[in-house]
mmCIF file with all atom_site columns, C-alpha atoms in Angstrom:
data_model
loop_
_atom_site.group_PDB
_atom_site.id
_atom_site.type_symbol
_atom_site.label_atom_id
_atom_site.label_alt_id
_atom_site.label_comp_id
_atom_site.label_asym_id
_atom_site.label_entity_id
_atom_site.label_seq_id
_atom_site.pdbx_PDB_ins_code
_atom_site.Cartn_x
_atom_site.Cartn_y
_atom_site.Cartn_z
_atom_site.occupancy
_atom_site.B_iso_or_equiv
_atom_site.pdbx_formal_charge
_atom_site.auth_seq_id
_atom_site.auth_comp_id
_atom_site.auth_asym_id
_atom_site.auth_atom_id
_atom_site.pdbx_PDB_model_num
ATOM 1   C CA . UNK A 1 1   ? 6.397   -6.515  17.167  1.00 80.00 ? 1   UNK A CA 1
ATOM 2   C CA . UNK A 1 2   ? 5.992   -2.259  16.371  1.00 83.00 ? 2   UNK A CA 1
ATOM 3   C CA . UNK A 1 3   ? 2.944   -1.714  14.588  1.00 93.00 ? 3   UNK A CA 1
ATOM 4   C CA . UNK A 1 4   ? 1.463   1.175   13.043  1.00 96.00 ? 4   UNK A CA 1
ATOM 5   C CA . UNK A 1 5   ? -2.167  1.910   14.756  1.00 97.00 ? 5   UNK A CA 1
ATOM 6   C CA . UNK A 1 6   ? -4.933  3.830   13.811  1.00 97.00 ? 6   UNK A CA 1
ATOM 7   C CA . UNK A 1 7   ? -7.757  5.587   15.171  1.00 97.00 ? 7   UNK A CA 1
ATOM 8   C CA . UNK A 1 8   ? -11.102 5.163   15.121  1.00 97.00 ? 8   UNK A CA 1
ATOM 9   C CA . UNK A 1 9   ? -11.523 2.007   13.648  1.00 96.00 ? 9   UNK A CA 1
ATOM 10  C CA . UNK A 1 10  ? -15.155 3.118   11.807  1.00 97.00 ? 10  UNK A CA 1
ATOM 11  C CA . UNK A 1 11  ? -15.523 6.969   11.412  1.00 97.00 ? 11  UNK A CA 1
ATOM 12  C CA . UNK A 1 12  ? -19.287 8.710   10.644  1.00 98.00 ? 12  UNK A CA 1
ATOM 13  C CA . UNK A 1 13  ? -19.629 12.020  9.297   1.00 97.00 ? 13  UNK A CA 1
ATOM 14  C CA . UNK A 1 14  ? -21.959 14.184  7.450   1.00 97.00 ? 14  UNK A CA 1
ATOM 15  C CA . UNK A 1 15  ? -21.250 15.693  4.660   1.00 97.00 ? 15  UNK A CA 1
ATOM 16  C CA . UNK A 1 16  ? -19.333 19.396  4.956   1.00 97.00 ? 16  UNK A CA 1
ATOM 17  C CA . UNK A 1 17  ? -18.058 17.956  8.578   1.00 98.00 ? 17  UNK A CA 1
ATOM 18  C CA . UNK A 1 18  ? -14.281 18.237  9.286   1.00 98.00 ? 18  UNK A CA 1
ATOM 19  C CA . UNK A 1 19  ? -12.791 14.874  10.459  1.00 98.00 ? 19  UNK A CA 1
ATOM 20  C CA . UNK A 1 20  ? -9.207  14.381  11.934  1.00 97.00 ? 20  UNK A CA 1
ATOM 21  C CA . UNK A 1 21  ? -8.071  10.480  11.191  1.00 98.00 ? 21  UNK A CA 1
ATOM 22  C CA . UNK A 1 22  ? -5.179  9.704   13.990  1.00 97.00 ? 22  UNK A CA 1
ATOM 23  C CA . UNK A 1 23  ? -1.921  7.126   13.323  1.00 97.00 ? 23  UNK A CA 1
ATOM 24  C CA . UNK A 1 24  ? 0.878   6.640   15.458  1.00 97.00 ? 24  UNK A CA 1
ATOM 25  C CA . UNK A 1 25  ? 3.913   5.222   13.585  1.00 96.00 ? 25  UNK A CA 1
ATOM 26  C CA . UNK A 1 26  ? 6.445   2.522   14.239  1.00 95.00 ? 26  UNK A CA 1
ATOM 27  C CA . UNK A 1 27  ? 8.810   5.148   16.821  1.00 91.00 ? 27  UNK A CA 1
ATOM 28  C CA . UNK A 1 28  ? 11.708  4.746   14.764  1.00 90.00 ? 28  UNK A CA 1
ATOM 29  C CA . UNK A 1 29  ? 10.847  5.060   11.735  1.00 93.00 ? 29  UNK A CA 1
ATOM 30  C CA . UNK A 1 30  ? 11.479  8.786   9.666   1.00 92.00 ? 30  UNK A CA 1
ATOM 31  C CA . UNK A 1 31  ? 8.620   8.854   6.791   1.00 93.00 ? 31  UNK A CA 1
ATOM 32  C CA . UNK A 1 32  ? 5.271   8.874   7.417   1.00 95.00 ? 32  UNK A CA 1
ATOM 33  C CA . UNK A 1 33  ? 1.957   8.008   4.716   1.00 95.00 ? 33  UNK A CA 1
ATOM 34  C CA . UNK A 1 34  ? -1.320  8.473   4.357   1.00 97.00 ? 34  UNK A CA 1
ATOM 35  C CA . UNK A 1 35  ? -3.253  6.399   1.487   1.00 96.00 ? 35  UNK A CA 1
ATOM 36  C CA . UNK A 1 36  ? -6.683  5.654   0.621   1.00 96.00 ? 36  UNK A CA 1
ATOM 37  C CA . UNK A 1 37  ? -8.913  3.123   -1.018  1.00 95.00 ? 37  UNK A CA 1
ATOM 38  C CA . UNK A 1 38  ? -12.210 3.278   -1.804  1.00 95.00 ? 38  UNK A CA 1
ATOM 39  C CA . UNK A 1 39  ? -13.939 0.290   -1.756  1.00 91.00 ? 39  UNK A CA 1
ATOM 40  C CA . UNK A 1 40  ? -13.412 -2.292  -4.268  1.00 87.00 ? 40  UNK A CA 1
ATOM 41  C CA . UNK A 1 41  ? -10.562 0.051   -6.086  1.00 90.00 ? 41  UNK A CA 1
ATOM 42  C CA . UNK A 1 42  ? -6.829  -0.100  -5.973  1.00 91.00 ? 42  UNK A CA 1
ATOM 43  C CA . UNK A 1 43  ? -4.794  1.803   -2.929  1.00 93.00 ? 43  UNK A CA 1
ATOM 44  C CA . UNK A 1 44  ? -4.056  5.283   -4.080  1.00 93.00 ? 44  UNK A CA 1
ATOM 45  C CA . UNK A 1 45  ? -1.308  7.544   -2.413  1.00 92.00 ? 45  UNK A CA 1
ATOM 46  C CA . UNK A 1 46  ? -2.118  10.530  -1.032  1.00 96.00 ? 46  UNK A CA 1
ATOM 47  C CA . UNK A 1 47  ? 0.780   12.375  1.004   1.00 95.00 ? 47  UNK A CA 1
ATOM 48  C CA . UNK A 1 48  ? 4.425   11.884  2.005   1.00 93.00 ? 48  UNK A CA 1
ATOM 49  C CA . UNK A 1 49  ? 5.639   13.682  5.538   1.00 94.00 ? 49  UNK A CA 1
ATOM 50  C CA . UNK A 1 50  ? 9.391   13.291  6.446   1.00 92.00 ? 50  UNK A CA 1
ATOM 51  C CA . UNK A 1 51  ? 10.933  15.802  9.209   1.00 90.00 ? 51  UNK A CA 1
ATOM 52  C CA . UNK A 1 52  ? 7.542   17.716  9.820   1.00 91.00 ? 52  UNK A CA 1
ATOM 53  C CA . UNK A 1 53  ? 6.609   18.499  6.656   1.00 93.00 ? 53  UNK A CA 1
ATOM 54  C CA . UNK A 1 54  ? 5.159   17.191  3.424   1.00 94.00 ? 54  UNK A CA 1
ATOM 55  C CA . UNK A 1 55  ? 7.514   15.600  1.150   1.00 91.00 ? 55  UNK A CA 1
ATOM 56  C CA . UNK A 1 56  ? 5.384   14.327  -1.811  1.00 91.00 ? 56  UNK A CA 1
ATOM 57  C CA . UNK A 1 57  ? 1.405   14.850  -2.589  1.00 92.00 ? 57  UNK A CA 1
ATOM 58  C CA . UNK A 1 58  ? -1.042  13.613  -4.968  1.00 92.00 ? 58  UNK A CA 1
ATOM 59  C CA . UNK A 1 59  ? -3.463  15.766  -7.091  1.00 92.00 ? 59  UNK A CA 1
ATOM 60  C CA . UNK A 1 60  ? -5.596  14.016  -4.303  1.00 94.00 ? 60  UNK A CA 1
ATOM 61  C CA . UNK A 1 61  ? -4.567  15.658  -1.530  1.00 96.00 ? 61  UNK A CA 1
ATOM 62  C CA . UNK A 1 62  ? -6.298  19.438  -2.111  1.00 94.00 ? 62  UNK A CA 1
ATOM 63  C CA . UNK A 1 63  ? -6.998  21.978  0.308   1.00 95.00 ? 63  UNK A CA 1
ATOM 64  C CA . UNK A 1 64  ? -9.284  20.403  2.155   1.00 96.00 ? 64  UNK A CA 1
ATOM 65  C CA . UNK A 1 65  ? -6.772  17.572  3.085   1.00 97.00 ? 65  UNK A CA 1
ATOM 66  C CA . UNK A 1 66  ? -3.863  18.571  5.631   1.00 97.00 ? 66  UNK A CA 1
ATOM 67  C CA . UNK A 1 67  ? -1.323  16.106  7.892   1.00 97.00 ? 67  UNK A CA 1
ATOM 68  C CA . UNK A 1 68  ? 0.136   17.433  10.684  1.00 95.00 ? 68  UNK A CA 1
ATOM 69  C CA . UNK A 1 69  ? 2.451   15.485  13.249  1.00 92.00 ? 69  UNK A CA 1
ATOM 70  C CA . UNK A 1 70  ? 1.791   17.322  16.328  1.00 87.00 ? 70  UNK A CA 1
ATOM 71  C CA . UNK A 1 71  ? 3.936   15.199  19.012  1.00 87.00 ? 71  UNK A CA 1
ATOM 72  C CA . UNK A 1 72  ? 6.624   13.252  19.102  1.00 78.00 ? 72  UNK A CA 1
ATOM 73  C CA . UNK A 1 73  ? 4.623   10.116  18.407  1.00 87.00 ? 73  UNK A CA 1
ATOM 74  C CA . UNK A 1 74  ? 0.981   10.529  16.491  1.00 93.00 ? 74  UNK A CA 1
ATOM 75  C CA . UNK A 1 75  ? 0.485   11.723  12.619  1.00 96.00 ? 75  UNK A CA 1
ATOM 76  C CA . UNK A 1 76  ? -3.342  13.282  11.698  1.00 97.00 ? 76  UNK A CA 1
ATOM 77  C CA . UNK A 1 77  ? -5.060  13.011  8.757   1.00 98.00 ? 77  UNK A CA 1
ATOM 78  C CA . UNK A 1 78  ? -7.458  16.048  8.512   1.00 98.00 ? 78  UNK A CA 1
ATOM 79  C CA . UNK A 1 79  ? -10.409 16.850  6.232   1.00 98.00 ? 79  UNK A CA 1
ATOM 80  C CA . UNK A 1 80  ? -11.952 19.971  6.335   1.00 96.00 ? 80  UNK A CA 1
ATOM 81  C CA . UNK A 1 81  ? -15.216 19.901  4.955   1.00 95.00 ? 81  UNK A CA 1
ATOM 82  C CA . UNK A 1 82  ? -15.883 15.882  4.112   1.00 97.00 ? 82  UNK A CA 1
ATOM 83  C CA . UNK A 1 83  ? -17.878 15.183  0.720   1.00 96.00 ? 83  UNK A CA 1
ATOM 84  C CA . UNK A 1 84  ? -19.613 11.914  -0.331  1.00 97.00 ? 84  UNK A CA 1
ATOM 85  C CA . UNK A 1 85  ? -16.613 10.652  -2.400  1.00 96.00 ? 85  UNK A CA 1
ATOM 86  C CA . UNK A 1 86  ? -13.994 10.986  0.418   1.00 97.00 ? 86  UNK A CA 1
ATOM 87  C CA . UNK A 1 87  ? -16.004 7.710   1.791   1.00 98.00 ? 87  UNK A CA 1
ATOM 88  C CA . UNK A 1 88  ? -12.956 4.650   2.071   1.00 97.00 ? 88  UNK A CA 1
ATOM 89  C CA . UNK A 1 89  ? -10.964 3.627   3.713   1.00 97.00 ? 89  UNK A CA 1
ATOM 90  C CA . UNK A 1 90  ? -7.574  5.396   5.053   1.00 98.00 ? 90  UNK A CA 1
ATOM 91  C CA . UNK A 1 91  ? -4.397  3.863   5.701   1.00 97.00 ? 91  UNK A CA 1
ATOM 92  C CA . UNK A 1 92  ? -1.283  5.027   7.757   1.00 97.00 ? 92  UNK A CA 1
ATOM 93  C CA . UNK A 1 93  ? 1.972   3.813   6.604   1.00 96.00 ? 93  UNK A CA 1
ATOM 94  C CA . UNK A 1 94  ? 5.467   3.871   7.776   1.00 95.00 ? 94  UNK A CA 1
ATOM 95  C CA . UNK A 1 95  ? 8.697   3.571   6.689   1.00 93.00 ? 95  UNK A CA 1
ATOM 96  C CA . UNK A 1 96  ? 12.667  3.774   8.289   1.00 91.00 ? 96  UNK A CA 1
ATOM 97  C CA . UNK A 1 97  ? 13.778  5.778   5.467   1.00 86.00 ? 97  UNK A CA 1
ATOM 98  C CA . UNK A 1 98  ? 12.035  6.406   1.648   1.00 77.00 ? 98  UNK A CA 1
ATOM 99  C CA . UNK A 1 99  ? 14.336  4.902   -1.028  1.00 75.00 ? 99  UNK A CA 1
ATOM 100 C CA . UNK A 1 100 ? 12.474  2.310   -2.880  1.00 71.00 ? 100 UNK A CA 1
ATOM 101 C CA . UNK A 1 101 ? 14.000  -0.448  -0.894  1.00 77.00 ? 101 UNK A CA 1
ATOM 102 C CA . UNK A 1 102 ? 12.236  -0.010  1.962   1.00 84.00 ? 102 UNK A CA 1
ATOM 103 C CA . UNK A 1 103 ? 9.064   -1.263  2.584   1.00 87.00 ? 103 UNK A CA 1
ATOM 104 C CA . UNK A 1 104 ? 6.271   0.485   4.469   1.00 91.00 ? 104 UNK A CA 1
ATOM 105 C CA . UNK A 1 105 ? 4.423   -0.786  7.209   1.00 94.00 ? 105 UNK A CA 1
ATOM 106 C CA . UNK A 1 106 ? 0.428   -0.386  7.163   1.00 96.00 ? 106 UNK A CA 1
ATOM 107 C CA . UNK A 1 107 ? -2.134  0.250   9.754   1.00 97.00 ? 107 UNK A CA 1
ATOM 108 C CA . UNK A 1 108 ? -5.379  -1.643  10.216  1.00 96.00 ? 108 UNK A CA 1
ATOM 109 C CA . UNK A 1 109 ? -7.263  1.136   8.224   1.00 97.00 ? 109 UNK A CA 1
ATOM 110 C CA . UNK A 1 110 ? -9.777  4.018   9.202   1.00 98.00 ? 110 UNK A CA 1
ATOM 111 C CA . UNK A 1 111 ? -13.099 3.071   7.167   1.00 97.00 ? 111 UNK A CA 1
ATOM 112 C CA . UNK A 1 112 ? -14.389 7.090   6.674   1.00 98.00 ? 112 UNK A CA 1
ATOM 113 C CA . UNK A 1 113 ? -18.424 7.170   5.807   1.00 98.00 ? 113 UNK A CA 1
ATOM 114 C CA . UNK A 1 114 ? -20.020 10.634  4.595   1.00 98.00 ? 114 UNK A CA 1
ATOM 115 C CA . UNK A 1 115 ? -23.530 10.615  4.943   1.00 97.00 ? 115 UNK A CA 1
ATOM 116 C CA . UNK B 2 1   ? 3.490   7.759   -16.310 1.00 73.00 ? 1   UNK B CA 1
ATOM 117 C CA . UNK B 2 2   ? 4.248   4.194   -14.604 1.00 77.00 ? 2   UNK B CA 1
ATOM 118 C CA . UNK B 2 3   ? 1.190   1.913   -14.501 1.00 85.00 ? 3   UNK B CA 1
ATOM 119 C CA . UNK B 2 4   ? 0.883   -1.265  -12.986 1.00 91.00 ? 4   UNK B CA 1
ATOM 120 C CA . UNK B 2 5   ? -1.757  -4.083  -14.477 1.00 92.00 ? 5   UNK B CA 1
ATOM 121 C CA . UNK B 2 6   ? -2.717  -7.250  -12.404 1.00 94.00 ? 6   UNK B CA 1
ATOM 122 C CA . UNK B 2 7   ? -5.520  -9.305  -12.917 1.00 85.00 ? 7   UNK B CA 1
ATOM 123 C CA . UNK B 2 8   ? -8.197  -8.780  -12.170 1.00 80.00 ? 8   UNK B CA 1
ATOM 124 C CA . UNK B 2 9   ? -10.196 -12.074 -12.129 1.00 87.00 ? 9   UNK B CA 1
ATOM 125 C CA . UNK B 2 10  ? -10.092 -13.626 -8.655  1.00 93.00 ? 10  UNK B CA 1
ATOM 126 C CA . UNK B 2 11  ? -8.101  -17.026 -9.109  1.00 95.00 ? 11  UNK B CA 1
ATOM 127 C CA . UNK B 2 12  ? -9.288  -19.869 -8.147  1.00 96.00 ? 12  UNK B CA 1
ATOM 128 C CA . UNK B 2 13  ? -6.585  -22.862 -7.248  1.00 96.00 ? 13  UNK B CA 1
ATOM 129 C CA . UNK B 2 14  ? -6.738  -26.248 -5.654  1.00 97.00 ? 14  UNK B CA 1
ATOM 130 C CA . UNK B 2 15  ? -5.368  -26.628 -2.048  1.00 97.00 ? 15  UNK B CA 1
ATOM 131 C CA . UNK B 2 16  ? -1.204  -27.882 -2.661  1.00 97.00 ? 16  UNK B CA 1
ATOM 132 C CA . UNK B 2 17  ? -1.185  -26.514 -6.081  1.00 97.00 ? 17  UNK B CA 1
ATOM 133 C CA . UNK B 2 18  ? 1.153   -23.363 -6.790  1.00 97.00 ? 18  UNK B CA 1
ATOM 134 C CA . UNK B 2 19  ? -0.717  -19.869 -7.152  1.00 97.00 ? 19  UNK B CA 1
ATOM 135 C CA . UNK B 2 20  ? 1.095   -17.709 -9.856  1.00 97.00 ? 20  UNK B CA 1
ATOM 136 C CA . UNK B 2 21  ? 0.378   -14.129 -10.132 1.00 97.00 ? 21  UNK B CA 1
ATOM 137 C CA . UNK B 2 22  ? 1.364   -11.803 -12.527 1.00 97.00 ? 22  UNK B CA 1
ATOM 138 C CA . UNK B 2 23  ? 1.896   -7.782  -12.165 1.00 95.00 ? 23  UNK B CA 1
ATOM 139 C CA . UNK B 2 24  ? 3.075   -5.961  -15.504 1.00 94.00 ? 24  UNK B CA 1
ATOM 140 C CA . UNK B 2 25  ? 3.971   -2.376  -15.543 1.00 91.00 ? 25  UNK B CA 1
ATOM 141 C CA . UNK B 2 26  ? 4.256   0.160   -18.642 1.00 87.00 ? 26  UNK B CA 1
ATOM 142 C CA . UNK B 2 27  ? 7.066   2.031   -18.659 1.00 78.00 ? 27  UNK B CA 1
ATOM 143 C CA . UNK B 2 28  ? 10.626  2.054   -17.216 1.00 74.00 ? 28  UNK B CA 1
ATOM 144 C CA . UNK B 2 29  ? 11.505  -0.337  -15.169 1.00 72.00 ? 29  UNK B CA 1
ATOM 145 C CA . UNK B 2 30  ? 11.662  -0.052  -11.325 1.00 76.00 ? 30  UNK B CA 1
ATOM 146 C CA . UNK B 2 31  ? 14.651  -0.471  -9.605  1.00 76.00 ? 31  UNK B CA 1
ATOM 147 C CA . UNK B 2 32  ? 12.838  -2.079  -6.993  1.00 85.00 ? 32  UNK B CA 1
ATOM 148 C CA . UNK B 2 33  ? 9.221   -3.837  -6.749  1.00 90.00 ? 33  UNK B CA 1
ATOM 149 C CA . UNK B 2 34  ? 7.285   -5.166  -4.040  1.00 93.00 ? 34  UNK B CA 1
ATOM 150 C CA . UNK B 2 35  ? 4.605   -7.527  -3.118  1.00 96.00 ? 35  UNK B CA 1
ATOM 151 C CA . UNK B 2 36  ? 2.124   -7.314  -0.546  1.00 96.00 ? 36  UNK B CA 1
ATOM 152 C CA . UNK B 2 37  ? -0.930  -9.061  0.705   1.00 97.00 ? 37  UNK B CA 1
ATOM 153 C CA . UNK B 2 38  ? -4.441  -7.646  1.803   1.00 96.00 ? 38  UNK B CA 1
ATOM 154 C CA . UNK B 2 39  ? -6.813  -9.122  3.888   1.00 95.00 ? 39  UNK B CA 1
ATOM 155 C CA . UNK B 2 40  ? -10.367 -7.781  3.282   1.00 91.00 ? 40  UNK B CA 1
ATOM 156 C CA . UNK B 2 41  ? -10.867 -4.486  5.928   1.00 88.00 ? 41  UNK B CA 1
ATOM 157 C CA . UNK B 2 42  ? -7.397  -4.380  6.874   1.00 91.00 ? 42  UNK B CA 1
ATOM 158 C CA . UNK B 2 43  ? -4.205  -2.671  5.449   1.00 93.00 ? 43  UNK B CA 1
ATOM 159 C CA . UNK B 2 44  ? -1.584  -4.211  2.788   1.00 95.00 ? 44  UNK B CA 1
ATOM 160 C CA . UNK B 2 45  ? 1.308   -6.479  4.328   1.00 95.00 ? 45  UNK B CA 1
ATOM 161 C CA . UNK B 2 46  ? 4.527   -6.117  2.905   1.00 94.00 ? 46  UNK B CA 1
ATOM 162 C CA . UNK B 2 47  ? 5.854   -10.073 2.114   1.00 96.00 ? 47  UNK B CA 1
ATOM 163 C CA . UNK B 2 48  ? 8.968   -9.622  -0.391  1.00 95.00 ? 48  UNK B CA 1
ATOM 164 C CA . UNK B 2 49  ? 11.164  -7.179  -2.332  1.00 92.00 ? 49  UNK B CA 1
ATOM 165 C CA . UNK B 2 50  ? 12.917  -8.310  -5.392  1.00 92.00 ? 50  UNK B CA 1
ATOM 166 C CA . UNK B 2 51  ? 15.146  -5.778  -7.146  1.00 88.00 ? 51  UNK B CA 1
ATOM 167 C CA . UNK B 2 52  ? 15.969  -4.985  -10.834 1.00 85.00 ? 52  UNK B CA 1
ATOM 168 C CA . UNK B 2 53  ? 19.604  -7.050  -11.038 1.00 87.00 ? 53  UNK B CA 1
ATOM 169 C CA . UNK B 2 54  ? 17.550  -9.985  -9.047  1.00 89.00 ? 54  UNK B CA 1
ATOM 170 C CA . UNK B 2 55  ? 16.020  -12.705 -11.126 1.00 86.00 ? 55  UNK B CA 1
ATOM 171 C CA . UNK B 2 56  ? 14.148  -14.312 -8.210  1.00 95.00 ? 56  UNK B CA 1
ATOM 172 C CA . UNK B 2 57  ? 13.878  -13.912 -4.485  1.00 95.00 ? 57  UNK B CA 1
ATOM 173 C CA . UNK B 2 58  ? 12.486  -16.839 -1.695  1.00 96.00 ? 58  UNK B CA 1
ATOM 174 C CA . UNK B 2 59  ? 11.105  -16.560 1.322   1.00 95.00 ? 59  UNK B CA 1
ATOM 175 C CA . UNK B 2 60  ? 9.760   -19.698 2.578   1.00 96.00 ? 60  UNK B CA 1
ATOM 176 C CA . UNK B 2 61  ? 6.851   -20.767 0.200   1.00 97.00 ? 61  UNK B CA 1
ATOM 177 C CA . UNK B 2 62  ? 6.759   -17.714 -1.845  1.00 98.00 ? 62  UNK B CA 1
ATOM 178 C CA . UNK B 2 63  ? 8.973   -16.812 -4.629  1.00 97.00 ? 63  UNK B CA 1
ATOM 179 C CA . UNK B 2 64  ? 9.268   -14.194 -6.928  1.00 97.00 ? 64  UNK B CA 1
ATOM 180 C CA . UNK B 2 65  ? 10.654  -13.193 -10.106 1.00 96.00 ? 65  UNK B CA 1
ATOM 181 C CA . UNK B 2 66  ? 11.606  -10.071 -12.462 1.00 92.00 ? 66  UNK B CA 1
ATOM 182 C CA . UNK B 2 67  ? 11.705  -9.734  -15.458 1.00 90.00 ? 67  UNK B CA 1
ATOM 183 C CA . UNK B 2 68  ? 12.792  -6.360  -16.947 1.00 87.00 ? 68  UNK B CA 1
ATOM 184 C CA . UNK B 2 69  ? 12.444  -7.231  -20.510 1.00 89.00 ? 69  UNK B CA 1
ATOM 185 C CA . UNK B 2 70  ? 9.444   -8.663  -20.431 1.00 91.00 ? 70  UNK B CA 1
ATOM 186 C CA . UNK B 2 71  ? 8.437   -5.427  -17.837 1.00 90.00 ? 71  UNK B CA 1
ATOM 187 C CA . UNK B 2 72  ? 6.815   -8.236  -15.819 1.00 92.00 ? 72  UNK B CA 1
ATOM 188 C CA . UNK B 2 73  ? 7.113   -9.980  -12.178 1.00 94.00 ? 73  UNK B CA 1
ATOM 189 C CA . UNK B 2 74  ? 5.310   -13.038 -10.984 1.00 97.00 ? 74  UNK B CA 1
ATOM 190 C CA . UNK B 2 75  ? 4.761   -13.871 -7.575  1.00 97.00 ? 75  UNK B CA 1
ATOM 191 C CA . UNK B 2 76  ? 4.302   -17.767 -6.766  1.00 98.00 ? 76  UNK B CA 1
ATOM 192 C CA . UNK B 2 77  ? 3.027   -19.279 -3.749  1.00 98.00 ? 77  UNK B CA 1
ATOM 193 C CA . UNK B 2 78  ? 3.894   -22.826 -3.481  1.00 97.00 ? 78  UNK B CA 1
ATOM 194 C CA . UNK B 2 79  ? 1.796   -26.183 -1.571  1.00 97.00 ? 79  UNK B CA 1
ATOM 195 C CA . UNK B 2 80  ? -1.025  -23.317 -1.429  1.00 97.00 ? 80  UNK B CA 1
ATOM 196 C CA . UNK B 2 81  ? -3.100  -23.480 1.488   1.00 97.00 ? 81  UNK B CA 1
ATOM 197 C CA . UNK B 2 82  ? -6.561  -21.689 2.075   1.00 97.00 ? 82  UNK B CA 1
ATOM 198 C CA . UNK B 2 83  ? -4.832  -19.477 5.263   1.00 97.00 ? 83  UNK B CA 1
ATOM 199 C CA . UNK B 2 84  ? -3.506  -18.277 1.515   1.00 98.00 ? 84  UNK B CA 1
ATOM 200 C CA . UNK B 2 85  ? -6.882  -16.787 0.181   1.00 98.00 ? 85  UNK B CA 1
ATOM 201 C CA . UNK B 2 86  ? -6.194  -12.795 0.148   1.00 97.00 ? 86  UNK B CA 1
ATOM 202 C CA . UNK B 2 87  ? -5.798  -10.125 -2.689  1.00 96.00 ? 87  UNK B CA 1
ATOM 203 C CA . UNK B 2 88  ? -2.322  -9.786  -3.726  1.00 97.00 ? 88  UNK B CA 1
ATOM 204 C CA . UNK B 2 89  ? -0.792  -6.549  -4.609  1.00 96.00 ? 89  UNK B CA 1
ATOM 205 C CA . UNK B 2 90  ? 2.116   -5.570  -6.582  1.00 95.00 ? 90  UNK B CA 1
ATOM 206 C CA . UNK B 2 91  ? 3.809   -2.114  -5.842  1.00 92.00 ? 91  UNK B CA 1
ATOM 207 C CA . UNK B 2 92  ? 6.856   0.079   -7.152  1.00 87.00 ? 92  UNK B CA 1
ATOM 208 C CA . UNK B 2 93  ? 7.849   3.555   -6.468  1.00 77.00 ? 93  UNK B CA 1
ATOM 209 C CA . UNK B 2 94  ? 7.943   6.000   -8.902  1.00 72.00 ? 94  UNK B CA 1
ATOM 210 C CA . UNK B 2 95  ? 10.576  8.590   -9.444  1.00 67.00 ? 95  UNK B CA 1
ATOM 211 C CA . UNK B 2 96  ? 9.097   10.501  -6.640  1.00 68.00 ? 96  UNK B CA 1
ATOM 212 C CA . UNK B 2 97  ? 9.050   7.981   -4.525  1.00 70.00 ? 97  UNK B CA 1
ATOM 213 C CA . UNK B 2 98  ? 5.850   7.408   -3.943  1.00 78.00 ? 98  UNK B CA 1
ATOM 214 C CA . UNK B 2 99  ? 4.426   3.888   -4.190  1.00 83.00 ? 99  UNK B CA 1
ATOM 215 C CA . UNK B 2 100 ? 2.226   3.104   -7.510  1.00 87.00 ? 100 UNK B CA 1
ATOM 216 C CA . UNK B 2 101 ? -0.306  -0.034  -6.588  1.00 92.00 ? 101 UNK B CA 1
ATOM 217 C CA . UNK B 2 102 ? -1.853  -2.487  -8.892  1.00 93.00 ? 102 UNK B CA 1
ATOM 218 C CA . UNK B 2 103 ? -5.462  -3.064  -7.937  1.00 93.00 ? 103 UNK B CA 1
ATOM 219 C CA . UNK B 2 104 ? -4.348  -6.580  -6.720  1.00 95.00 ? 104 UNK B CA 1
ATOM 220 C CA . UNK B 2 105 ? -5.238  -10.212 -7.528  1.00 96.00 ? 105 UNK B CA 1
ATOM 221 C CA . UNK B 2 106 ? -7.898  -12.110 -5.278  1.00 96.00 ? 106 UNK B CA 1
ATOM 222 C CA . UNK B 2 107 ? -6.425  -15.600 -4.833  1.00 97.00 ? 107 UNK B CA 1
ATOM 223 C CA . UNK B 2 108 ? -9.004  -17.824 -3.349  1.00 97.00 ? 108 UNK B CA 1
ATOM 224 C CA . UNK B 2 109 ? -6.998  -21.471 -2.232  1.00 97.00 ? 109 UNK B CA 1
ATOM 225 C CA . UNK B 2 110 ? -9.878  -24.049 -2.279  1.00 96.00 ? 110 UNK B CA 1
ATOM 226 C CA . UNK B 2 111 ? -9.862  -27.224 0.302   1.00 93.00 ? 111 UNK B CA 1
#
């Protein structure tokens, strides 16, 4: 069964450094998403991406964040200058379409630790 | 803005019994409501979707109800098993198609 994959599974970085989190969505899906989940808290929407551009983004997704689909398979989230509060699990997800009837398929997540 | 409320306290259920989890939302009734399962350190896994014109949806031992008058969805697991222990998340899409999530309810099935 097709699945979303994410690398790395765990990333440790120092405050102020740039990180790139990588995702390979399910191949025939059209919409891609990034979420984050701070330990013990709820899942939070960051950004959705369609047709090589951002479709929606939340207030969390400020200028420090960017997303890219550099080729036909990868979908990346870049954090330019990490802060301690960026420490969280980051989940990538994809869906066939964005309508409310479509479920999203999540990857296993990348645990980002900023020290 | 839309808010979702789920019981923050863990729910302890004896194996074999039915577990019932609650999801309440505050504003407009969404056209669809989704339930996901999340295991520790893992991403959410989609379980069921129910439409506003559906009173009930079933999938194997899972049942979801949707009451737009009460602004509530109930999620039932019948004949519960220890392997059902996880956090269950309720989610719905707002007008911008963003998924809004409840905090989840941790379910513990005791053998």
